[in-house]
Amino acid sequence: MRRFLNGSMLAAVLLAVLGGGAAYVALGGASVEASGDQVTVLVLDRDVAVGARLVAADLREARVDAGSPLRTGTISSTEAAIGQYALFPMVAGEPLMSAKVSNQPAGGGLAVLIPPGRVAVSVAVNDVIRTGGFITPGDRVDVLGVVTKEATGIAELVLRDIPVLAVSSVAVGDEAQAGSKAGADNPRSLDTTVTLAVTVEEARRLVQVDELGKLRLALRPRVTE
């Protein structure tokens, strides 16, 4: 019986070793396969201002998993990126998104600033609506709507994280005119327009609330993506 138990224990040890080895091989294979599934994306190696033309020194390559959400909408070819113009401020370390650059400078007209899949819609605002006049082209905003229902004003979040393409006639990449903020010496700026980049569905909601109620723009902070 003692020999039988020792033999059983030896067999169990051998099976455990073999099983562990098989598991190691399987994990090793998965690791190799995962590393083989990585792709190259471009990220900013330094901060880039609106309107700047990208050069090689602005970019570096990074490896990410092929299924990573960081890959969505990014540019992977250095050759395709060099010479593009920044439509929005970009910071070091963020992926280079195709929607944030154009092959034409920002001064080429508003149409070249509109990201793919979006349209430009302008809304009439004053300095109160556009957060004291501090909203500028290249910012991102939330759009709040106040609609009166049964003599009660109800506020709701209409749109979230919307790019600002232009304020009045100043577009992304243009130099803002001095004294553009509203005041006693600049009364015309009390009534101006803000042009937003929205989807077609967002445009419908924006126009509807603008017609039926009042709009407020909430400035979002600029953060590293």
PDB file of C-alpha atoms in Angstrom:
ATOM      1  CA  MET A   1       0.000   0.000   0.000  1.00  0.00           C
ATOM      2  CA  ARG A   2       2.898   2.351   0.812  1.00  0.00           C
ATOM      3  CA  ARG A   3       4.414   1.768  -2.621  1.00  0.00           C
ATOM      4  CA  PHE A   4       1.036   2.374  -4.227  1.00  0.00           C
ATOM      5  CA  LEU A   5       0.614   5.697  -2.393  1.00  0.00           C
ATOM      6  CA  ASN A   6       4.123   6.818  -3.292  1.00  0.00           C
ATOM      7  CA  GLY A   7       3.516   5.911  -6.908  1.00  0.00           C
ATOM      8  CA  SER A   8       0.258   7.841  -6.939  1.00  0.00           C
ATOM      9  CA  MET A   9       1.931  10.867  -5.411  1.00  0.00           C
ATOM     10  CA  LEU A  10       4.718  10.700  -7.971  1.00  0.00           C
ATOM     11  CA  ALA A  11       2.209  10.509 -10.792  1.00  0.00           C
ATOM     12  CA  ALA A  12       0.335  13.491  -9.386  1.00  0.00           C
ATOM     13  CA  VAL A  13       3.524  15.520  -9.184  1.00  0.00           C
ATOM     14  CA  LEU A  14       4.415  14.654 -12.770  1.00  0.00           C
ATOM     15  CA  LEU A  15       0.953  15.623 -13.972  1.00  0.00           C
ATOM     16  CA  ALA A  16       1.149  18.920 -12.115  1.00  0.00           C
ATOM     17  CA  VAL A  17       4.531  19.703 -13.645  1.00  0.00           C
ATOM     18  CA  LEU A  18       3.355  18.763 -17.124  1.00  0.00           C
ATOM     19  CA  GLY A  19       0.143  20.732 -16.662  1.00  0.00           C
ATOM     20  CA  GLY A  20       2.044  23.786 -15.471  1.00  0.00           C
ATOM     21  CA  GLY A  21       4.392  23.504 -18.425  1.00  0.00           C
ATOM     22  CA  ALA A  22       1.444  23.308 -20.813  1.00  0.00           C
ATOM     23  CA  ALA A  23      -0.114  26.354 -19.182  1.00  0.00           C
ATOM     24  CA  TYR A  24       3.154  28.258 -19.501  1.00  0.00           C
ATOM     25  CA  VAL A  25       3.391  27.352 -23.193  1.00  0.00           C
ATOM     26  CA  ALA A  26      -0.202  28.442 -23.758  1.00  0.00           C
ATOM     27  CA  LEU A  27       0.323  31.795 -21.985  1.00  0.00           C
ATOM     28  CA  GLY A  28       3.567  32.303 -23.824  1.00  0.00           C
ATOM     29  CA  GLY A  29       1.842  31.692 -27.135  1.00  0.00           C
ATOM     30  CA  ALA A  30      -0.932  34.149 -26.206  1.00  0.00           C
ATOM     31  CA  SER A  31       1.653  36.750 -25.275  1.00  0.00           C
ATOM     32  CA  VAL A  32       3.441  36.364 -28.596  1.00  0.00           C
ATOM     33  CA  GLU A  33       0.148  36.528 -30.446  1.00  0.00           C
ATOM     34  CA  ALA A  34      -0.888  39.730 -28.571  1.00  0.00           C
ATOM     35  CA  SER A  35       2.413  41.426 -29.338  1.00  0.00           C
ATOM     36  CA  GLY A  36       1.987  40.441 -32.987  1.00  0.00           C
ATOM     37  CA  ASP A  37      -1.436  42.131 -32.952  1.00  0.00           C
ATOM     38  CA  GLN A  38      -0.046  45.545 -32.116  1.00  0.00           C
ATOM     39  CA  VAL A  39      -0.092  48.405 -34.587  1.00  0.00           C
ATOM     40  CA  THR A  40       1.714  51.712 -34.900  1.00  0.00           C
ATOM     41  CA  VAL A  41      -0.059  55.018 -34.254  1.00  0.00           C
ATOM     42  CA  LEU A  42       1.280  58.552 -34.176  1.00  0.00           C
ATOM     43  CA  VAL A  43       1.219  60.682 -31.040  1.00  0.00           C
ATOM     44  CA  LEU A  44       2.240  64.274 -30.474  1.00  0.00           C
ATOM     45  CA  ASP A  45       5.777  64.627 -29.154  1.00  0.00           C
ATOM     46  CA  ARG A  46       5.140  68.247 -28.124  1.00  0.00           C
ATOM     47  CA  ASP A  47       2.305  70.738 -27.865  1.00  0.00           C
ATOM     48  CA  VAL A  48       0.935  71.998 -31.186  1.00  0.00           C
ATOM     49  CA  ALA A  49      -0.968  75.268 -31.551  1.00  0.00           C
ATOM     50  CA  VAL A  50      -4.026  75.861 -33.706  1.00  0.00           C
ATOM     51  CA  GLY A  51      -3.038  76.503 -37.321  1.00  0.00           C
ATOM     52  CA  ALA A  52       0.479  75.059 -36.957  1.00  0.00           C
ATOM     53  CA  ARG A  53       1.824  72.958 -39.823  1.00  0.00           C
ATOM     54  CA  LEU A  54       2.995  69.560 -38.587  1.00  0.00           C
ATOM     55  CA  VAL A  55       6.642  68.628 -39.006  1.00  0.00           C
ATOM     56  CA  ALA A  56       8.513  65.439 -38.167  1.00  0.00           C
ATOM     57  CA  ALA A  57       9.694  66.839 -34.817  1.00  0.00           C
ATOM     58  CA  ASP A  58       6.070  67.168 -33.688  1.00  0.00           C
ATOM     59  CA  LEU A  59       5.444  63.428 -33.964  1.00  0.00           C
ATOM     60  CA  ARG A  60       6.573  60.110 -32.608  1.00  0.00           C
ATOM     61  CA  GLU A  61       5.399  56.539 -33.054  1.00  0.00           C
ATOM     62  CA  ALA A  62       3.706  54.437 -30.378  1.00  0.00           C
ATOM     63  CA  ARG A  63       2.591  50.801 -30.331  1.00  0.00           C
ATOM     64  CA  VAL A  64      -0.952  49.923 -29.246  1.00  0.00           C
ATOM     65  CA  ASP A  65      -3.108  46.825 -29.451  1.00  0.00           C
ATOM     66  CA  ALA A  66      -4.980  46.540 -32.740  1.00  0.00           C
ATOM     67  CA  GLY A  67      -8.301  46.479 -30.885  1.00  0.00           C
ATOM     68  CA  SER A  68      -7.499  49.438 -28.635  1.00  0.00           C
ATOM     69  CA  PRO A  69      -9.970  52.360 -28.728  1.00  0.00           C
ATOM     70  CA  LEU A  70      -6.904  54.637 -28.905  1.00  0.00           C
ATOM     71  CA  ARG A  71      -6.478  53.507 -32.508  1.00  0.00           C
ATOM     72  CA  THR A  72      -9.893  54.729 -33.657  1.00  0.00           C
ATOM     73  CA  GLY A  73      -9.622  57.747 -35.925  1.00  0.00           C
ATOM     74  CA  THR A  74      -5.850  58.038 -35.615  1.00  0.00           C
ATOM     75  CA  ILE A  75      -3.245  58.618 -38.318  1.00  0.00           C
ATOM     76  CA  SER A  76      -0.576  55.928 -38.493  1.00  0.00           C
ATOM     77  CA  SER A  77       1.581  57.174 -41.371  1.00  0.00           C
ATOM     78  CA  THR A  78       4.195  59.828 -40.694  1.00  0.00           C
ATOM     79  CA  GLU A  79       4.258  60.732 -44.371  1.00  0.00           C
ATOM     80  CA  ALA A  80       0.502  61.368 -44.315  1.00  0.00           C
ATOM     81  CA  ALA A  81       0.752  63.504 -41.180  1.00  0.00           C
ATOM     82  CA  ILE A  82       3.646  65.791 -42.082  1.00  0.00           C
ATOM     83  CA  GLY A  83       2.391  68.978 -43.701  1.00  0.00           C
ATOM     84  CA  GLN A  84      -1.094  68.762 -42.187  1.00  0.00           C
ATOM     85  CA  TYR A  85      -2.459  71.804 -40.340  1.00  0.00           C
ATOM     86  CA  ALA A  86      -3.765  71.632 -36.773  1.00  0.00           C
ATOM     87  CA  LEU A  87      -7.436  72.573 -36.558  1.00  0.00           C
ATOM     88  CA  PHE A  88      -7.480  72.375 -32.753  1.00  0.00           C
ATOM     89  CA  PRO A  89      -4.890  72.763 -29.987  1.00  0.00           C
ATOM     90  CA  MET A  90      -3.088  69.474 -29.338  1.00  0.00           C
ATOM     91  CA  VAL A  91      -0.881  68.500 -26.417  1.00  0.00           C
ATOM     92  CA  ALA A  92       2.137  66.227 -26.135  1.00  0.00           C
ATOM     93  CA  GLY A  93       1.225  62.578 -25.682  1.00  0.00           C
ATOM     94  CA  GLU A  94      -2.208  62.616 -27.287  1.00  0.00           C
ATOM     95  CA  PRO A  95      -2.882  60.457 -30.384  1.00  0.00           C
ATOM     96  CA  LEU A  96      -2.931  62.311 -33.691  1.00  0.00           C
ATOM     97  CA  MET A  97      -6.594  62.221 -34.780  1.00  0.00           C
ATOM     98  CA  SER A  98      -7.519  62.714 -38.422  1.00  0.00           C
ATOM     99  CA  ALA A  99     -10.450  64.920 -37.353  1.00  0.00           C
ATOM    100  CA  LYS A 100      -8.048  67.409 -35.754  1.00  0.00           C
ATOM    101  CA  VAL A 101      -5.975  68.165 -38.849  1.00  0.00           C
ATOM    102  CA  SER A 102      -6.521  69.322 -42.413  1.00  0.00           C
ATOM    103  CA  ASN A 103      -4.394  69.424 -45.540  1.00  0.00           C
ATOM    104  CA  GLN A 104      -5.299  73.101 -45.898  1.00  0.00           C
ATOM    105  CA  PRO A 105      -4.520  75.946 -43.495  1.00  0.00           C
ATOM    106  CA  ALA A 106      -7.332  77.167 -41.297  1.00  0.00           C
ATOM    107  CA  GLY A 107      -7.514  80.363 -43.339  1.00  0.00           C
ATOM    108  CA  GLY A 108      -8.767  78.346 -46.322  1.00  0.00           C
ATOM    109  CA  GLY A 109     -12.373  78.820 -45.278  1.00  0.00           C
ATOM    110  CA  LEU A 110     -14.749  77.372 -42.715  1.00  0.00           C
ATOM    111  CA  ALA A 111     -15.517  74.265 -44.781  1.00  0.00           C
ATOM    112  CA  VAL A 112     -12.006  72.844 -44.300  1.00  0.00           C
ATOM    113  CA  LEU A 113     -12.419  73.101 -40.526  1.00  0.00           C
ATOM    114  CA  ILE A 114     -15.499  70.888 -40.325  1.00  0.00           C
ATOM    115  CA  PRO A 115     -14.566  67.404 -39.025  1.00  0.00           C
ATOM    116  CA  PRO A 116     -15.762  64.405 -41.058  1.00  0.00           C
ATOM    117  CA  GLY A 117     -19.339  63.402 -40.278  1.00  0.00           C
ATOM    118  CA  ARG A 118     -20.291  66.831 -38.938  1.00  0.00           C
ATOM    119  CA  VAL A 119     -21.864  70.029 -40.197  1.00  0.00           C
ATOM    120  CA  ALA A 120     -21.414  73.644 -39.120  1.00  0.00           C
ATOM    121  CA  VAL A 121     -24.360  75.330 -37.405  1.00  0.00           C
ATOM    122  CA  SER A 122     -24.352  78.905 -36.126  1.00  0.00           C
ATOM    123  CA  VAL A 123     -26.403  80.194 -33.223  1.00  0.00           C
ATOM    124  CA  ALA A 124     -26.968  83.805 -32.191  1.00  0.00           C
ATOM    125  CA  VAL A 125     -25.433  84.576 -28.803  1.00  0.00           C
ATOM    126  CA  ASN A 126     -24.321  87.428 -26.587  1.00  0.00           C
ATOM    127  CA  ASP A 127     -21.536  87.610 -24.022  1.00  0.00           C
ATOM    128  CA  VAL A 128     -23.795  86.184 -21.308  1.00  0.00           C
ATOM    129  CA  ILE A 129     -24.707  83.163 -23.412  1.00  0.00           C
ATOM    130  CA  ARG A 130     -21.100  82.499 -24.416  1.00  0.00           C
ATOM    131  CA  THR A 131     -19.734  82.530 -20.870  1.00  0.00           C
ATOM    132  CA  GLY A 132     -18.843  86.180 -20.537  1.00  0.00           C
ATOM    133  CA  GLY A 133     -17.340  86.327 -24.014  1.00  0.00           C
ATOM    134  CA  PHE A 134     -14.448  84.007 -23.136  1.00  0.00           C
ATOM    135  CA  ILE A 135     -15.418  81.223 -25.554  1.00  0.00           C
ATOM    136  CA  THR A 136     -13.049  81.292 -28.526  1.00  0.00           C
ATOM    137  CA  PRO A 137     -12.531  79.198 -31.690  1.00  0.00           C
ATOM    138  CA  GLY A 138     -10.990  75.832 -30.833  1.00  0.00           C
ATOM    139  CA  ASP A 139     -12.755  75.559 -27.472  1.00  0.00           C
ATOM    140  CA  ARG A 140     -15.264  72.822 -26.664  1.00  0.00           C
ATOM    141  CA  VAL A 141     -18.620  73.538 -25.042  1.00  0.00           C
ATOM    142  CA  ASP A 142     -21.727  71.937 -23.611  1.00  0.00           C
ATOM    143  CA  VAL A 143     -24.994  73.366 -24.899  1.00  0.00           C
ATOM    144  CA  LEU A 144     -27.761  73.928 -22.353  1.00  0.00           C
ATOM    145  CA  GLY A 145     -31.335  74.671 -23.345  1.00  0.00           C
ATOM    146  CA  VAL A 146     -34.102  76.352 -21.365  1.00  0.00           C
ATOM    147  CA  VAL A 147     -37.590  75.566 -22.655  1.00  0.00           C
ATOM    148  CA  THR A 148     -40.792  76.880 -21.075  1.00  0.00           C
ATOM    149  CA  LYS A 149     -43.366  74.198 -20.325  1.00  0.00           C
ATOM    150  CA  GLU A 150     -46.609  75.131 -18.599  1.00  0.00           C
ATOM    151  CA  ALA A 151     -45.193  78.507 -17.521  1.00  0.00           C
ATOM    152  CA  THR A 152     -42.141  76.818 -15.990  1.00  0.00           C
ATOM    153  CA  GLY A 153     -38.654  77.097 -17.441  1.00  0.00           C
ATOM    154  CA  ILE A 154     -36.948  73.723 -17.659  1.00  0.00           C
ATOM    155  CA  ALA A 155     -33.195  73.526 -18.283  1.00  0.00           C
ATOM    156  CA  GLU A 156     -31.617  70.482 -19.832  1.00  0.00           C
ATOM    157  CA  LEU A 157     -28.312  69.431 -21.346  1.00  0.00           C
ATOM    158  CA  VAL A 158     -28.877  69.489 -25.101  1.00  0.00           C
ATOM    159  CA  LEU A 159     -25.392  68.680 -26.456  1.00  0.00           C
ATOM    160  CA  ARG A 160     -22.131  67.678 -24.822  1.00  0.00           C
ATOM    161  CA  ASP A 161     -18.487  68.315 -25.770  1.00  0.00           C
ATOM    162  CA  ILE A 162     -19.075  70.225 -29.005  1.00  0.00           C
ATOM    163  CA  PRO A 163     -16.160  71.858 -30.917  1.00  0.00           C
ATOM    164  CA  VAL A 164     -16.360  75.609 -31.545  1.00  0.00           C
ATOM    165  CA  LEU A 165     -15.365  76.329 -35.146  1.00  0.00           C
ATOM    166  CA  ALA A 166     -15.815  80.089 -35.153  1.00  0.00           C
ATOM    167  CA  VAL A 167     -16.980  83.044 -33.096  1.00  0.00           C
ATOM    168  CA  SER A 168     -18.472  85.755 -35.268  1.00  0.00           C
ATOM    169  CA  SER A 169     -16.137  85.949 -38.279  1.00  0.00           C
ATOM    170  CA  VAL A 170     -13.083  84.643 -36.396  1.00  0.00           C
ATOM    171  CA  ALA A 171     -12.467  80.973 -37.166  1.00  0.00           C
ATOM    172  CA  VAL A 172     -10.086  78.380 -35.726  1.00  0.00           C
ATOM    173  CA  GLY A 173      -6.534  79.382 -36.616  1.00  0.00           C
ATOM    174  CA  ASP A 174      -7.393  83.039 -37.302  1.00  0.00           C
ATOM    175  CA  GLU A 175      -6.001  85.853 -35.234  1.00  0.00           C
ATOM    176  CA  ALA A 176      -8.695  87.270 -32.943  1.00  0.00           C
ATOM    177  CA  GLN A 177      -9.305  90.975 -33.378  1.00  0.00           C
ATOM    178  CA  ALA A 178      -8.403  93.241 -30.535  1.00  0.00           C
ATOM    179  CA  GLY A 179     -11.325  94.395 -28.491  1.00  0.00           C
ATOM    180  CA  SER A 180     -13.600  91.566 -29.603  1.00  0.00           C
ATOM    181  CA  LYS A 181     -15.055  91.244 -26.110  1.00  0.00           C
ATOM    182  CA  ALA A 182     -18.306  93.104 -25.595  1.00  0.00           C
ATOM    183  CA  GLY A 183     -18.275  96.359 -23.732  1.00  0.00           C
ATOM    184  CA  ALA A 184     -19.121 100.048 -23.864  1.00  0.00           C
ATOM    185  CA  ASP A 185     -16.475 100.613 -26.551  1.00  0.00           C
ATOM    186  CA  ASN A 186     -17.525  97.601 -28.574  1.00  0.00           C
ATOM    187  CA  PRO A 187     -21.334  97.382 -28.496  1.00  0.00           C
ATOM    188  CA  ARG A 188     -21.620  95.329 -31.682  1.00  0.00           C
ATOM    189  CA  SER A 189     -20.104  92.301 -29.966  1.00  0.00           C
ATOM    190  CA  LEU A 190     -23.117  92.145 -27.665  1.00  0.00           C
ATOM    191  CA  ASP A 191     -24.850  90.242 -30.468  1.00  0.00           C
ATOM    192  CA  THR A 192     -22.742  87.775 -32.390  1.00  0.00           C
ATOM    193  CA  THR A 193     -22.751  84.166 -33.567  1.00  0.00           C
ATOM    194  CA  VAL A 194     -20.978  81.010 -32.482  1.00  0.00           C
ATOM    195  CA  THR A 195     -20.494  78.273 -35.068  1.00  0.00           C
ATOM    196  CA  LEU A 196     -20.444  74.719 -33.752  1.00  0.00           C
ATOM    197  CA  ALA A 197     -19.418  71.426 -35.384  1.00  0.00           C
ATOM    198  CA  VAL A 198     -22.296  68.994 -34.833  1.00  0.00           C
ATOM    199  CA  THR A 199     -23.748  65.848 -36.345  1.00  0.00           C
ATOM    200  CA  VAL A 200     -26.915  66.119 -38.414  1.00  0.00           C
ATOM    201  CA  GLU A 201     -29.000  64.801 -35.508  1.00  0.00           C
ATOM    202  CA  GLU A 202     -27.341  67.220 -33.097  1.00  0.00           C
ATOM    203  CA  ALA A 203     -28.025  70.053 -35.547  1.00  0.00           C
ATOM    204  CA  ARG A 204     -31.730  69.199 -35.522  1.00  0.00           C
ATOM    205  CA  ARG A 205     -31.869  69.282 -31.719  1.00  0.00           C
ATOM    206  CA  LEU A 206     -29.838  72.486 -31.545  1.00  0.00           C
ATOM    207  CA  VAL A 207     -32.050  74.376 -33.992  1.00  0.00           C
ATOM    208  CA  GLN A 208     -35.217  73.096 -32.325  1.00  0.00           C
ATOM    209  CA  VAL A 209     -34.201  74.289 -28.863  1.00  0.00           C
ATOM    210  CA  ASP A 210     -32.918  77.575 -30.297  1.00  0.00           C
ATOM    211  CA  GLU A 211     -36.337  78.204 -31.846  1.00  0.00           C
ATOM    212  CA  LEU A 212     -38.422  77.106 -28.857  1.00  0.00           C
ATOM    213  CA  GLY A 213     -36.338  78.351 -25.945  1.00  0.00           C
ATOM    214  CA  LYS A 214     -33.012  79.836 -24.924  1.00  0.00           C
ATOM    215  CA  LEU A 215     -29.481  78.523 -25.233  1.00  0.00           C
ATOM    216  CA  ARG A 216     -26.502  78.756 -22.905  1.00  0.00           C
ATOM    217  CA  LEU A 217     -22.974  77.640 -23.745  1.00  0.00           C
ATOM    218  CA  ALA A 218     -20.871  76.093 -20.978  1.00  0.00           C
ATOM    219  CA  LEU A 219     -17.120  76.190 -21.587  1.00  0.00           C
ATOM    220  CA  ARG A 220     -15.352  72.855 -21.027  1.00  0.00           C
ATOM    221  CA  PRO A 221     -11.784  72.694 -19.668  1.00  0.00           C
ATOM    222  CA  ARG A 222      -8.976  71.756 -21.997  1.00  0.00           C
ATOM    223  CA  VAL A 223      -7.548  68.464 -20.783  1.00  0.00           C
ATOM    224  CA  THR A 224      -5.010  65.970 -22.050  1.00  0.00           C
ATOM    225  CA  GLU A 225      -6.717  63.073 -23.856  1.00  0.00           C
TER     226      GLU A 225
END
